[in-house]
Coordinates of N, CA and C in Angstrom, one line a residue:
M67 N -123.6 -33.7 -29.6 CA -124.9 -33.6 -28.8 C -126.0 -34.2 -29.7
L68 N -125.9 -34.0 -31.0 CA -126.9 -34.6 -31.9 C -126.9 -36.2 -31.7
G69 N -125.7 -36.7 -31.6 CA -125.6 -38.1 -31.4 C -126.2 -38.6 -30.2
S70 N -126.1 -37.8 -29.1 CA -126.7 -38.3 -27.8 C -128.2 -38.4 -27.9
L71 N -128.9 -37.6 -28.8 CA -130.3 -37.7 -29.0 C -130.6 -38.9 -29.8
S72 N -129.8 -39.2 -30.8 CA -130.1 -40.4 -31.6 C -129.9 -41.6 -30.8
D73 N -128.9 -41.6 -29.9 CA -128.6 -42.8 -29.1 C -129.8 -43.2 -28.2
T74 N -130.7 -42.3 -27.9 CA -131.8 -42.6 -27.0 C -132.8 -43.6 -27.7
I75 N -132.7 -43.6 -29.0 CA -133.6 -44.5 -29.7 C -133.4 -46.0 -29.3
W76 N -132.2 -46.3 -29.0 CA -131.8 -47.7 -28.7 C -132.5 -48.2 -27.4
F77 N -133.1 -47.4 -26.6 CA -133.7 -47.9 -25.4 C -134.9 -48.8 -25.8
S78 N -135.5 -48.6 -27.0 CA -136.6 -49.3 -27.4 C -136.4 -50.8 -27.4
W79 N -135.1 -51.2 -27.6 CA -134.8 -52.7 -27.7 C -135.0 -53.3 -26.4
Y80 N -134.9 -52.6 -25.3 CA -135.2 -53.2 -24.0 C -136.6 -53.6 -23.8
V81 N -137.5 -53.0 -24.6 CA -138.9 -53.4 -24.6 C -139.2 -54.4 -25.7
I82 N -138.6 -54.2 -26.9 CA -138.8 -55.1 -28.0 C -138.4 -56.5 -27.7
F83 N -137.3 -56.7 -27.1 CA -136.8 -58.1 -26.8 C -137.8 -58.9 -26.0
P84 N -138.4 -58.3 -24.9 CA -139.4 -59.1 -24.2 C -140.6 -59.3 -25.0
L85 N -141.0 -58.3 -25.9 CA -142.1 -58.5 -26.7 C -141.9 -59.7 -27.8
M86 N -140.6 -59.7 -28.3 CA -140.3 -60.8 -29.2 C -140.4 -62.1 -28.5
A87 N -139.9 -62.2 -27.3 CA -140.0 -63.5 -26.5 C -141.4 -63.9 -26.3
C88 N -142.3 -62.9 -25.9 CA -143.7 -63.2 -25.7 C -144.3 -63.7 -27.0
S89 N -143.9 -63.1 -28.1 CA -144.5 -63.5 -29.4 C -144.1 -64.9 -29.8
I90 N -142.8 -65.2 -29.6 CA -142.3 -66.6 -30.0 C -143.0 -67.6 -29.1
I91 N -143.1 -67.4 -27.8 CA -143.8 -68.3 -26.9 C -145.3 -68.5 -27.3
S92 N -145.9 -67.3 -27.6 CA -147.3 -67.4 -28.0 C -147.5 -68.2 -29.2
I93 N -146.7 -68.0 -30.2 CA -146.8 -68.8 -31.5 C -146.6 -70.3 -31.2
A94 N -145.7 -70.6 -30.3 CA -145.4 -72.0 -30.0 C -146.7 -72.6 -29.3
I95 N -147.3 -71.8 -28.4 CA -148.4 -72.3 -27.7 C -149.6 -72.5 -28.6
I96 N -149.8 -71.5 -29.5 CA -150.9 -71.6 -30.5 C -150.8 -72.8 -31.4
L97 N -149.6 -73.0 -31.9 CA -149.4 -74.2 -32.8 C -149.6 -75.5 -32.0
E98 N -149.1 -75.6 -30.8 CA -149.3 -76.8 -30.0 C -150.7 -77.0 -29.6
R99 N -151.5 -76.0 -29.3 CA -152.9 -76.1 -29.0 C -153.7 -76.5 -30.2
I100 N -153.3 -76.0 -31.4 CA -154.1 -76.3 -32.6 C -154.0 -77.8 -32.8
I101 N -152.8 -78.4 -32.6 CA -152.6 -79.8 -32.8 C -153.3 -80.6 -31.7
S102 N -153.2 -80.2 -30.4 CA -153.7 -80.9 -29.3 C -155.2 -80.8 -29.1
L103 N -155.8 -79.7 -29.6 CA -157.3 -79.6 -29.5 C -158.1 -80.0 -30.7
R104 N -157.4 -80.7 -31.6 CA -158.2 -81.3 -32.7 C -159.2 -82.3 -32.1
V105 N -160.4 -82.3 -32.6 CA -161.5 -83.1 -32.1 C -161.1 -84.6 -31.9
S106 N -160.4 -85.1 -32.9 CA -160.0 -86.5 -32.9 C -158.9 -86.8 -31.8
R107 N -158.2 -85.8 -31.3 CA -157.3 -85.9 -30.3 C -157.9 -85.9 -28.9
V108 N -159.1 -85.4 -28.8 CA -159.8 -85.2 -27.5 C -161.0 -86.2 -27.4
I109 N -161.7 -86.4 -28.5 CA -162.9 -87.3 -28.5 C -162.6 -88.3 -29.6
K110 N -162.2 -89.5 -29.2 CA -161.9 -90.5 -30.2 C -163.2 -90.9 -30.9
P111 N -163.3 -90.8 -32.3 CA -164.6 -91.0 -33.0 C -165.1 -92.4 -32.8
S112 N -164.2 -93.4 -32.8 CA -164.7 -94.8 -32.7 C -165.2 -95.1 -31.3
L113 N -164.6 -94.4 -30.2 CA -165.1 -94.6 -28.9 C -166.5 -93.9 -28.7
A114 N -166.6 -92.7 -29.3 CA -167.9 -92.0 -29.2 C -169.0 -92.9 -29.9
R115 N -168.6 -93.5 -31.0 CA -169.6 -94.3 -31.8 C -170.0 -95.5 -31.0
A116 N -169.0 -96.1 -30.3 CA -169.3 -97.3 -29.4 C -170.2 -96.9 -28.3
I117 N -170.1 -95.7 -27.7 CA -171.0 -95.3 -26.7 C -172.4 -95.1 -27.2
H118 N -172.5 -94.5 -28.4 CA -173.8 -94.3 -29.0 C -174.5 -95.7 -29.3
E119 N -173.7 -96.6 -29.8 CA -174.3 -97.9 -30.2 C -174.5 -98.9 -29.0
L120 N -174.0 -98.5 -27.8 CA -174.2 -99.4 -26.7 C -175.6 -99.4 -26.3
G121 N -176.2 -100.6 -26.3 CA -177.6 -100.6 -25.9 C -177.9 -100.7 -24.4
Y122 N -179.0 -100.3 -24.0 CA -179.4 -100.4 -22.6 C -179.4 -101.9 -22.2
G123 N -178.6 -102.3 -21.3 CA -178.5 -103.7 -21.0 C -177.5 -104.5 -21.8
G124 N -176.8 -103.8 -22.7 CA -175.8 -104.5 -23.5 C -174.4 -104.6 -22.8
K125 N -173.5 -105.3 -23.4 CA -172.2 -105.5 -22.9 C -171.3 -104.3 -23.3
T126 N -170.4 -104.0 -22.3 CA -169.5 -102.8 -22.5 C -168.2 -103.2 -23.1
T127 N -168.1 -104.4 -23.6 CA -166.8 -104.9 -24.1 C -166.1 -104.0 -25.1
L128 N -166.9 -103.6 -26.1 CA -166.3 -102.7 -27.2 C -165.9 -101.4 -26.6
V129 N -166.7 -100.8 -25.7 CA -166.4 -99.5 -25.1 C -165.1 -99.6 -24.3
E130 N -165.0 -100.7 -23.6 CA -163.7 -100.9 -22.8 C -162.5 -101.0 -23.7
Q131 N -162.7 -101.8 -24.8 CA -161.6 -102.0 -25.7 C -161.2 -100.7 -26.4
E132 N -162.1 -99.9 -26.8 CA -161.8 -98.7 -27.5 C -161.2 -97.6 -26.5
S133 N -161.6 -97.7 -25.3 CA -161.1 -96.7 -24.3 C -159.6 -97.0 -23.9
I134 N -159.2 -98.3 -24.1 CA -157.9 -98.7 -23.7 C -156.9 -98.4 -24.9
E135 N -157.4 -98.5 -26.1 CA -156.5 -98.5 -27.3 C -155.8 -97.1 -27.5
E136 N -156.5 -96.1 -27.1 CA -155.9 -94.7 -27.3 C -156.2 -93.8 -26.1
D137 N -155.2 -93.0 -25.8 CA -155.2 -92.1 -24.6 C -155.7 -90.8 -25.0
T138 N -157.0 -90.6 -24.9 CA -157.6 -89.3 -25.2 C -158.4 -88.8 -23.9
A139 N -158.9 -87.6 -24.0 CA -159.7 -87.1 -22.8 C -160.9 -88.0 -22.6
L140 N -161.6 -88.3 -23.7 CA -162.8 -89.2 -23.6 C -162.4 -90.5 -23.1
S141 N -161.3 -91.1 -23.6 CA -160.9 -92.5 -23.1 C -160.7 -92.5 -21.6
R142 N -160.0 -91.5 -21.1 CA -159.7 -91.4 -19.7 C -161.0 -91.3 -18.9
L143 N -161.9 -90.5 -19.3 CA -163.2 -90.3 -18.6 C -164.0 -91.6 -18.7
V144 N -164.0 -92.3 -19.8 CA -164.8 -93.5 -19.9 C -164.2 -94.6 -19.0
R145 N -162.8 -94.6 -18.9 CA -162.2 -95.6 -18.0 C -162.6 -95.3 -16.5
A146 N -162.7 -94.0 -16.2 CA -163.2 -93.6 -14.9 C -164.6 -94.1 -14.7
C147 N -165.5 -93.9 -15.6 CA -166.9 -94.4 -15.5 C -166.9 -95.9 -15.2
L148 N -166.2 -96.6 -16.0 CA -166.2 -98.1 -15.9 C -165.5 -98.5 -14.6
M149 N -164.6 -97.8 -14.1 CA -163.8 -98.1 -12.9 C -164.7 -98.1 -11.6
Y150 N -165.7 -97.2 -11.6 CA -166.5 -97.0 -10.4 C -168.0 -97.5 -10.6
T151 N -168.2 -98.5 -11.5 CA -169.5 -99.0 -11.7 C -170.1 -99.7 -10.4
S152 N -169.2 -100.1 -9.5 CA -169.7 -100.7 -8.3 C -170.3 -99.7 -7.3
W153 N -170.0 -98.4 -7.6 CA -170.5 -97.3 -6.7 C -171.9 -97.0 -7.2
P154 N -172.7 -96.3 -6.3 CA -174.0 -95.8 -6.7 C -173.8 -94.7 -7.9
K155 N -174.8 -94.6 -8.7 CA -174.7 -93.7 -9.8 C -174.3 -92.3 -9.5
D156 N -174.9 -91.7 -8.4 CA -174.5 -90.3 -8.1 C -173.1 -90.2 -7.7
E157 N -172.5 -91.2 -6.9 CA -171.2 -91.1 -6.5 C -170.2 -91.3 -7.7
N158 N -170.6 -92.2 -8.6 CA -169.8 -92.4 -9.8 C -169.8 -91.1 -10.6
A159 N -170.9 -90.4 -10.8 CA -171.0 -89.2 -11.5 C -170.1 -88.1 -10.9
D160 N -170.1 -88.1 -9.5 CA -169.2 -87.1 -8.8 C -167.7 -87.4 -9.1
A161 N -167.4 -88.7 -9.1 CA -166.0 -89.1 -9.3 C -165.6 -88.7 -10.8
V162 N -166.5 -89.0 -11.7 CA -166.2 -88.7 -13.1 C -166.1 -87.1 -13.3
Q163 N -166.9 -86.4 -12.6 CA -166.8 -84.9 -12.6 C -165.4 -84.4 -12.2
A164 N -164.9 -85.1 -11.2 CA -163.6 -84.7 -10.7 C -162.5 -85.0 -11.8
Y165 N -162.6 -86.1 -12.4 CA -161.7 -86.4 -13.5 C -161.9 -85.4 -14.7
A166 N -163.1 -85.0 -14.9 CA -163.4 -84.1 -16.0 C -162.8 -82.7 -15.7
R167 N -162.8 -82.3 -14.5 CA -162.1 -81.0 -14.2 C -160.6 -81.1 -14.5
R168 N -160.0 -82.2 -14.2 CA -158.6 -82.4 -14.5 C -158.4 -82.3 -16.0
E169 N -159.3 -82.9 -16.8 CA -159.2 -82.9 -18.3 C -159.4 -81.5 -18.8
I170 N -160.2 -80.7 -18.2 CA -160.4 -79.3 -18.7 C -159.2 -78.5 -18.4
V171 N -158.5 -78.8 -17.3 CA -157.2 -78.1 -17.0 C -156.2 -78.5 -18.1
R172 N -156.2 -79.7 -18.5 CA -155.3 -80.1 -19.6 C -155.6 -79.4 -20.9
L173 N -156.9 -79.3 -21.2 CA -157.3 -78.7 -22.4 C -156.9 -77.2 -22.5
E174 N -157.0 -76.6 -21.3 CA -156.7 -75.2 -21.2 C -155.2 -74.8 -21.0
R175 N -154.4 -75.8 -21.1 CA -152.9 -75.6 -20.8 C -152.4 -74.6 -21.8
G176 N -151.7 -73.6 -21.3 CA -151.1 -72.5 -22.2 C -152.0 -71.3 -22.4
L177 N -153.3 -71.5 -22.2 CA -154.2 -70.4 -22.4 C -154.0 -69.2 -21.5
V178 N -153.5 -69.5 -20.3 CA -153.3 -68.5 -19.3 C -152.2 -67.5 -19.8
F179 N -151.1 -68.1 -20.4 CA -150.1 -67.3 -21.0 C -150.6 -66.4 -22.1
L180 N -151.4 -66.9 -23.0 CA -152.0 -66.1 -24.0 C -152.8 -65.0 -23.4
E181 N -153.6 -65.2 -22.4 CA -154.3 -64.2 -21.7 C -153.4 -63.1 -21.1
V182 N -152.3 -63.6 -20.5 CA -151.4 -62.6 -19.9 C -150.8 -61.7 -21.0
V183 N -150.4 -62.3 -22.2 CA -149.8 -61.6 -23.3 C -150.8 -60.6 -23.8
T184 N -152.1 -60.9 -23.8 CA -153.1 -60.0 -24.3 C -153.1 -58.7 -23.6
G185 N -152.8 -58.8 -22.3 CA -152.8 -57.5 -21.5 C -151.4 -56.9 -21.4
L186 N -150.4 -57.8 -21.4 CA -149.0 -57.4 -21.2 C -148.4 -56.7 -22.4
G187 N -148.8 -57.2 -23.6 CA -148.2 -56.7 -24.8 C -148.4 -55.2 -25.0
P188 N -149.7 -54.7 -25.0 CA -149.9 -53.3 -25.1 C -149.3 -52.4 -24.0
L189 N -149.2 -53.0 -22.7 CA -148.6 -52.3 -21.6 C -147.1 -52.1 -21.8
L190 N -146.5 -53.2 -22.3 CA -145.0 -53.1 -22.5 C -144.7 -52.1 -23.7
G191 N -145.6 -52.1 -24.7 CA -145.4 -51.2 -25.8 C -145.6 -49.8 -25.4
L192 N -146.6 -49.5 -24.5 CA -146.9 -48.2 -24.0 C -145.8 -47.7 -23.1
M193 N -145.3 -48.6 -22.3 CA -144.2 -48.3 -21.4 C -142.9 -47.9 -22.2
G194 N -142.6 -48.6 -23.3 CA -141.5 -48.3 -24.1 C -141.7 -47.0 -24.8
T195 N -142.9 -46.7 -25.3 CA -143.1 -45.4 -25.9 C -142.9 -44.2 -24.9
I196 N -143.5 -44.4 -23.7 CA -143.4 -43.3 -22.7 C -141.9 -43.1 -22.3
L197 N -141.2 -44.2 -22.1 CA -139.8 -44.0 -21.7 C -139.0 -43.4 -22.8
G198 N -139.3 -43.8 -24.0 CA -138.6 -43.2 -25.2 C -138.9 -41.7 -25.3
L199 N -140.2 -41.3 -25.1 CA -140.5 -39.9 -25.2 C -139.8 -39.1 -24.1
I200 N -139.7 -39.7 -22.9 CA -139.0 -39.0 -21.8 C -137.5 -38.7 -22.1
K201 N -136.9 -39.8 -22.7 CA -135.5 -39.6 -23.0 C -135.3 -38.7 -24.2
I202 N -136.2 -38.8 -25.2 CA -136.0 -37.9 -26.3 C -136.1 -36.4 -26.0
F203 N -137.2 -36.1 -25.2 CA -137.3 -34.7 -24.8 C -136.3 -34.3 -23.9
G204 N -135.8 -35.2 -23.0 CA -134.7 -34.8 -22.1 C -133.4 -34.5 -22.8
A205 N -133.1 -35.3 -23.9 CA -131.9 -35.0 -24.7 C -132.1 -33.9 -25.7
A206 N -133.3 -33.5 -26.0 CA -133.6 -32.4 -27.0 C -133.0 -31.1 -26.5
G207 N -132.9 -30.9 -25.2 CA -132.4 -29.6 -24.7 C -130.9 -29.4 -24.9
D208 N -130.2 -30.5 -25.3 CA -128.8 -30.4 -25.6 C -128.5 -30.0 -27.0
V209 N -129.5 -29.9 -27.8 CA -129.4 -29.6 -29.2 C -129.7 -28.1 -29.4
A210 N -128.7 -27.3 -29.9 CA -128.8 -25.9 -30.0 C -129.6 -25.5 -31.2
D211 N -129.4 -26.2 -32.3 CA -130.1 -25.9 -33.6 C -131.5 -26.3 -33.5
L212 N -132.5 -25.3 -33.6 CA -133.9 -25.6 -33.4 C -134.4 -26.5 -34.5
S213 N -134.0 -26.3 -35.8 CA -134.4 -27.1 -36.9 C -134.0 -28.5 -36.7
A214 N -132.7 -28.7 -36.3 CA -132.2 -30.0 -36.1 C -132.9 -30.7 -34.9
Q215 N -133.2 -29.9 -33.9 CA -133.9 -30.4 -32.7 C -135.2 -30.9 -33.1
G216 N -136.0 -30.2 -33.9 CA -137.3 -30.6 -34.3 C -137.3 -31.9 -35.1
S217 N -136.3 -32.0 -36.1 CA -136.3 -33.2 -36.9 C -135.9 -34.4 -36.1
H218 N -135.0 -34.2 -35.1 CA -134.6 -35.4 -34.3 C -135.7 -35.8 -33.4
I219 N -136.4 -34.8 -32.8 CA -137.5 -35.1 -32.0 C -138.6 -35.9 -32.7
A220 N -138.9 -35.5 -34.0 CA -139.9 -36.2 -34.8 C -139.4 -37.6 -35.1
A221 N -138.1 -37.8 -35.4 CA -137.6 -39.1 -35.7 C -137.7 -40.0 -34.5
G222 N -137.4 -39.4 -33.3 CA -137.4 -40.1 -32.1 C -138.8 -40.6 -31.7
I223 N -139.7 -39.7 -31.9 CA -141.1 -40.0 -31.5 C -141.6 -41.1 -32.4
A224 N -141.3 -41.1 -33.7 CA -141.7 -42.1 -34.6 C -141.1 -43.5 -34.2
E225 N -139.8 -43.4 -33.8 CA -139.2 -44.6 -33.4 C -139.8 -45.2 -32.1
A226 N -140.1 -44.3 -31.2 CA -140.7 -44.7 -29.9 C -142.1 -45.3 -30.1
M227 N -142.9 -44.8 -31.1 CA -144.2 -45.3 -31.3 C -144.2 -46.8 -31.8
Y228 N -143.0 -47.2 -32.4 CA -142.9 -48.6 -32.8 C -143.1 -49.5 -31.7
C229 N -142.8 -49.1 -30.5 CA -143.0 -50.0 -29.3 C -144.5 -50.2 -29.1
T230 N -145.3 -49.2 -29.2 CA -146.7 -49.4 -29.1 C -147.3 -50.3 -30.2
V231 N -146.8 -50.1 -31.4 CA -147.3 -50.9 -32.5 C -146.8 -52.4 -32.3
A232 N -145.6 -52.6 -31.8 CA -145.1 -53.9 -31.6 C -145.9 -54.6 -30.5
G233 N -146.3 -53.9 -29.5 CA -147.1 -54.5 -28.4 C -148.4 -54.9 -28.9
L234 N -149.0 -54.1 -29.8 CA -150.3 -54.5 -30.4 C -150.2 -55.7 -31.3
F235 N -149.1 -55.8 -32.1 CA -148.9 -56.9 -33.0 C -148.8 -58.2 -32.2
V236 N -148.2 -58.1 -31.0 CA -148.1 -59.3 -30.1 C -149.4 -59.7 -29.5
A237 N -150.1 -58.7 -29.0 CA -151.3 -58.9 -28.2 C -152.5 -59.4 -29.1
I238 N -152.7 -58.8 -30.3 CA -153.9 -59.1 -31.1 C -153.9 -60.6 -31.4
P239 N -152.9 -61.2 -32.0 CA -153.0 -62.7 -32.3 C -153.3 -63.5 -31.0
A240 N -152.6 -63.1 -29.9 CA -152.9 -63.8 -28.6 C -154.3 -63.7 -28.2
L241 N -154.9 -62.5 -28.3 CA -156.3 -62.3 -28.0 C -157.2 -63.2 -28.9
I242 N -157.0 -63.1 -30.2 CA -157.8 -63.9 -31.1 C -157.7 -65.4 -30.8
A243 N -156.5 -65.9 -30.6 CA -156.3 -67.3 -30.3 C -156.9 -67.7 -29.0
H244 N -156.8 -66.9 -28.0 CA -157.4 -67.2 -26.7 C -158.9 -67.3 -26.8
S245 N -159.5 -66.4 -27.5 CA -161.0 -66.4 -27.6 C -161.4 -67.7 -28.4
L246 N -160.7 -68.0 -29.5 CA -161.1 -69.1 -30.3 C -160.9 -70.4 -29.6
F247 N -159.8 -70.5 -28.9 CA -159.5 -71.8 -28.1 C -160.5 -71.9 -27.0
S248 N -160.9 -70.8 -26.3 CA -161.8 -70.9 -25.2 C -163.2 -71.4 -25.7
R249 N -163.6 -70.9 -26.8 CA -164.9 -71.4 -27.3 C -164.8 -72.8 -27.8
H250 N -163.7 -73.2 -28.4 CA -163.6 -74.6 -28.8 C -163.5 -75.5 -27.7
I251 N -162.8 -75.2 -26.6 CA -162.8 -76.0 -25.4 C -164.1 -76.1 -24.8
E252 N -164.9 -75.0 -24.8 CA -166.2 -75.1 -24.2 C -167.1 -76.1 -25.0
A253 N -167.0 -76.1 -26.3 CA -167.7 -77.0 -27.2 C -167.3 -78.5 -26.9
L254 N -166.0 -78.7 -26.8 CA -165.5 -80.0 -26.5 C -165.9 -80.5 -25.1
T255 N -166.0 -79.6 -24.1 CA -166.4 -79.9 -22.8 C -167.9 -80.4 -22.8
I256 N -168.7 -79.7 -23.5 CA -170.1 -80.1 -23.6 C -170.2 -81.5 -24.3
D257 N -169.5 -81.7 -25.3 CA -169.5 -83.1 -26.0 C -169.1 -84.1 -25.0
L258 N -168.0 -83.9 -24.3 CA -167.5 -84.9 -23.3 C -168.5 -85.1 -22.2
E259 N -169.2 -84.1 -21.7 CA -170.2 -84.2 -20.7 C -171.4 -85.0 -21.2
T260 N -171.8 -84.7 -22.4 CA -172.9 -85.4 -23.0 C -172.6 -86.9 -23.2
L261 N -171.4 -87.3 -23.7 CA -171.1 -88.7 -23.9 C -171.0 -89.4 -22.5
C262 N -170.4 -88.8 -21.5 CA -170.2 -89.4 -20.2 C -171.6 -89.6 -19.6
S263 N -172.5 -88.6 -19.7 CA -173.8 -88.8 -19.2 C -174.6 -89.9 -19.8
E264 N -174.4 -90.0 -21.2 CA -175.0 -91.1 -21.9 C -174.5 -92.5 -21.5
L265 N -173.2 -92.6 -21.3 CA -172.6 -93.8 -20.8 C -173.1 -94.2 -19.4
L266 N -173.1 -93.2 -18.5 CA -173.5 -93.5 -17.2 C -175.0 -94.0 -17.2
G267 N -175.8 -93.3 -17.9 CA -177.2 -93.7 -18.0 C -177.4 -95.2 -18.5
K268 N -176.6 -95.5 -19.5 CA -176.7 -96.9 -20.1 C -176.1 -97.9 -19.1
L269 N -175.0 -97.5 -18.4 CA -174.3 -98.5 -17.5 C -175.3 -98.8 -16.4
Y270 N -176.0 -97.9 -15.8 CA -176.8 -98.2 -14.6 C -178.2 -98.7 -15.0
T271 N -178.6 -98.4 -16.2 CA -179.8 -99.1 -16.7 C -179.5 -100.6 -16.9
Q272 N -178.3 -100.9 -17.4 CA -177.8 -102.2 -17.6 C -177.7 -103.0 -16.2
A273 N -177.2 -102.3 -15.2 CA -177.1 -102.9 -13.9 C -178.4 -103.3 -13.3
E274 N -179.4 -102.4 -13.5 CA -180.7 -102.6 -13.0 C -181.4 -103.8 -13.8
G275 N -181.1 -103.9 -15.1 CA -181.6 -105.0 -15.9 C -181.1 -106.3 -15.4
R276 N -180.0 -106.4 -14.8 CA -179.4 -107.7 -14.4 C -180.0 -108.2 -13.1
E277 N -180.5 -107.3 -12.3 CA -181.0 -107.7 -11.0 C -182.3 -108.5 -11.2

């Protein structure tokens, strides 16, 4: 009967395994986002410099060349700006804004899973702890020796609490990463918007200058 109480400890692995899977996927997403969200991977420095150096009424040859050479978020938005220069400025800006929303979705790829893990981790851990306590106290009635019963219950509770701790260990890094990535993406979005607005302003000033 003592063995039956000890066997209830193994229920925790039914919760630990999903938490381990969440942890592994979260780590993979975090590493991938660290690489993909580097400023140089989103905003090509040479292209940003070409936009800054483009004069009002100047030729866009360098900007076009830089936007074609590398596939970054800024490059794709710049190509969209140049593609619709025959449209009125407001319509061009609306088209670029639609492209920008798609780029933001790309930047935020994987963050939804981190957000889910932030809430799911503690809940899985708590569920494992509660189920463990139910089984432990349910099996405690089969133990006749009160001293043995108390020691086994204490050991079982300690084991069950590991589920809660494991859930927090999974959720805390996901929460930190999600918060940092969200702020970083917000900053990148502002930079992209500023550069596109600057380019649009110079493109249409240039067009007016030719008339």
